[in-house]
C-alpha positions as MATLAB code, in Angstrom:
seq = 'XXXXXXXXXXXXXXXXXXXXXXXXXXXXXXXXXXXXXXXXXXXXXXXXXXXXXXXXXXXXXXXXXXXXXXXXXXXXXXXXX';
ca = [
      58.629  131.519  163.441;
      59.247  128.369  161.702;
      62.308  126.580  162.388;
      64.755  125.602  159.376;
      64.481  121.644  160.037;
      60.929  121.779  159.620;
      61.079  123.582  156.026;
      64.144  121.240  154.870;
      62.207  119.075  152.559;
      60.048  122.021  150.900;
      62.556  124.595  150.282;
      63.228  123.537  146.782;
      59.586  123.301  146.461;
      59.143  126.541  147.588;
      61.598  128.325  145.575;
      60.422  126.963  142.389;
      56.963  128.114  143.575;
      57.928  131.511  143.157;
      59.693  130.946  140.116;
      57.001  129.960  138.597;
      54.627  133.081  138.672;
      58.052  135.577  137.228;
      61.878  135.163  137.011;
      63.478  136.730  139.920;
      66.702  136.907  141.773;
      68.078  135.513  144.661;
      67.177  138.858  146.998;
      63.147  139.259  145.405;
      62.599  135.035  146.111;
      63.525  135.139  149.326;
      61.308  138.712  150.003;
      58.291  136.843  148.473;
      59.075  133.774  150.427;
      59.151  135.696  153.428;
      56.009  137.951  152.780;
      53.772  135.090  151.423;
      54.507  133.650  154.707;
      53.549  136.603  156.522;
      57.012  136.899  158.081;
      57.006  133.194  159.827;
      59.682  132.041  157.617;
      62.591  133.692  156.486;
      64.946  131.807  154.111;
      68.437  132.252  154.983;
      70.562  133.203  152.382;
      73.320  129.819  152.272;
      69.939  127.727  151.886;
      68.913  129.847  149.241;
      71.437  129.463  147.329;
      72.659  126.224  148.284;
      68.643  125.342  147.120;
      69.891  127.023  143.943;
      72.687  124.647  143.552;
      70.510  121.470  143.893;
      67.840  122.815  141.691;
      70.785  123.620  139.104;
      72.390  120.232  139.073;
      68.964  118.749  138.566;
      68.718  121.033  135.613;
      65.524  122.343  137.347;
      66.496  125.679  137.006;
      69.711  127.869  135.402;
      70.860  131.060  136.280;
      70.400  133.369  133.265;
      73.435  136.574  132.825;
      72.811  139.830  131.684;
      74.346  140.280  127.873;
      76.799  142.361  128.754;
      77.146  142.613  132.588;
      79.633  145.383  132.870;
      76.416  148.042  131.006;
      73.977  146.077  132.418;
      72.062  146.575  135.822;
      69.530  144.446  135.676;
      70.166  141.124  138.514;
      71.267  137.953  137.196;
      67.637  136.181  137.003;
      67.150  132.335  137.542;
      65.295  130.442  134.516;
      63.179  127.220  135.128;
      63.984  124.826  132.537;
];
């Protein structure tokens, strides 16, 4: 298993990684995360999203909402910029 404090500086990285081959959600990137890294690391979900945050502020990324959530089911999907 990989510790946290080693990943620290790539998790951003990481998460934009997966971004970049399909739009996704916050559940599905951290799946993909975990299986491309054949189960050695496992994003937690407060980085995740705290990782979201950051990206956001850096207007790397933006979440994108559904057109009308209440008929909608589809997950609120993140959008590189």
């Amino acid at each position: 298993m990989i510790t946290s404090d080693v990943m620290r500086g790539f998790n951003d990285l990481i998460i934009l990684s997966v971004l970049l081959e399909e739009d996704s959600y916050g559940y599905q990137i951290s799946s993909t995360i975990k299986t491309i890294s054949k189960n050695t690391y496992v994003m937690k979900e407060t980085t995740l999203y705290s990782a979201f945050a950051r990206l956001e502020k850096k207007n790397l990324f933006a979440p994108m909402l559904a057109v009308n959530l209440l008929e909608s089911h589809e997950p609120i999907t993140p959008l590189l910029l």
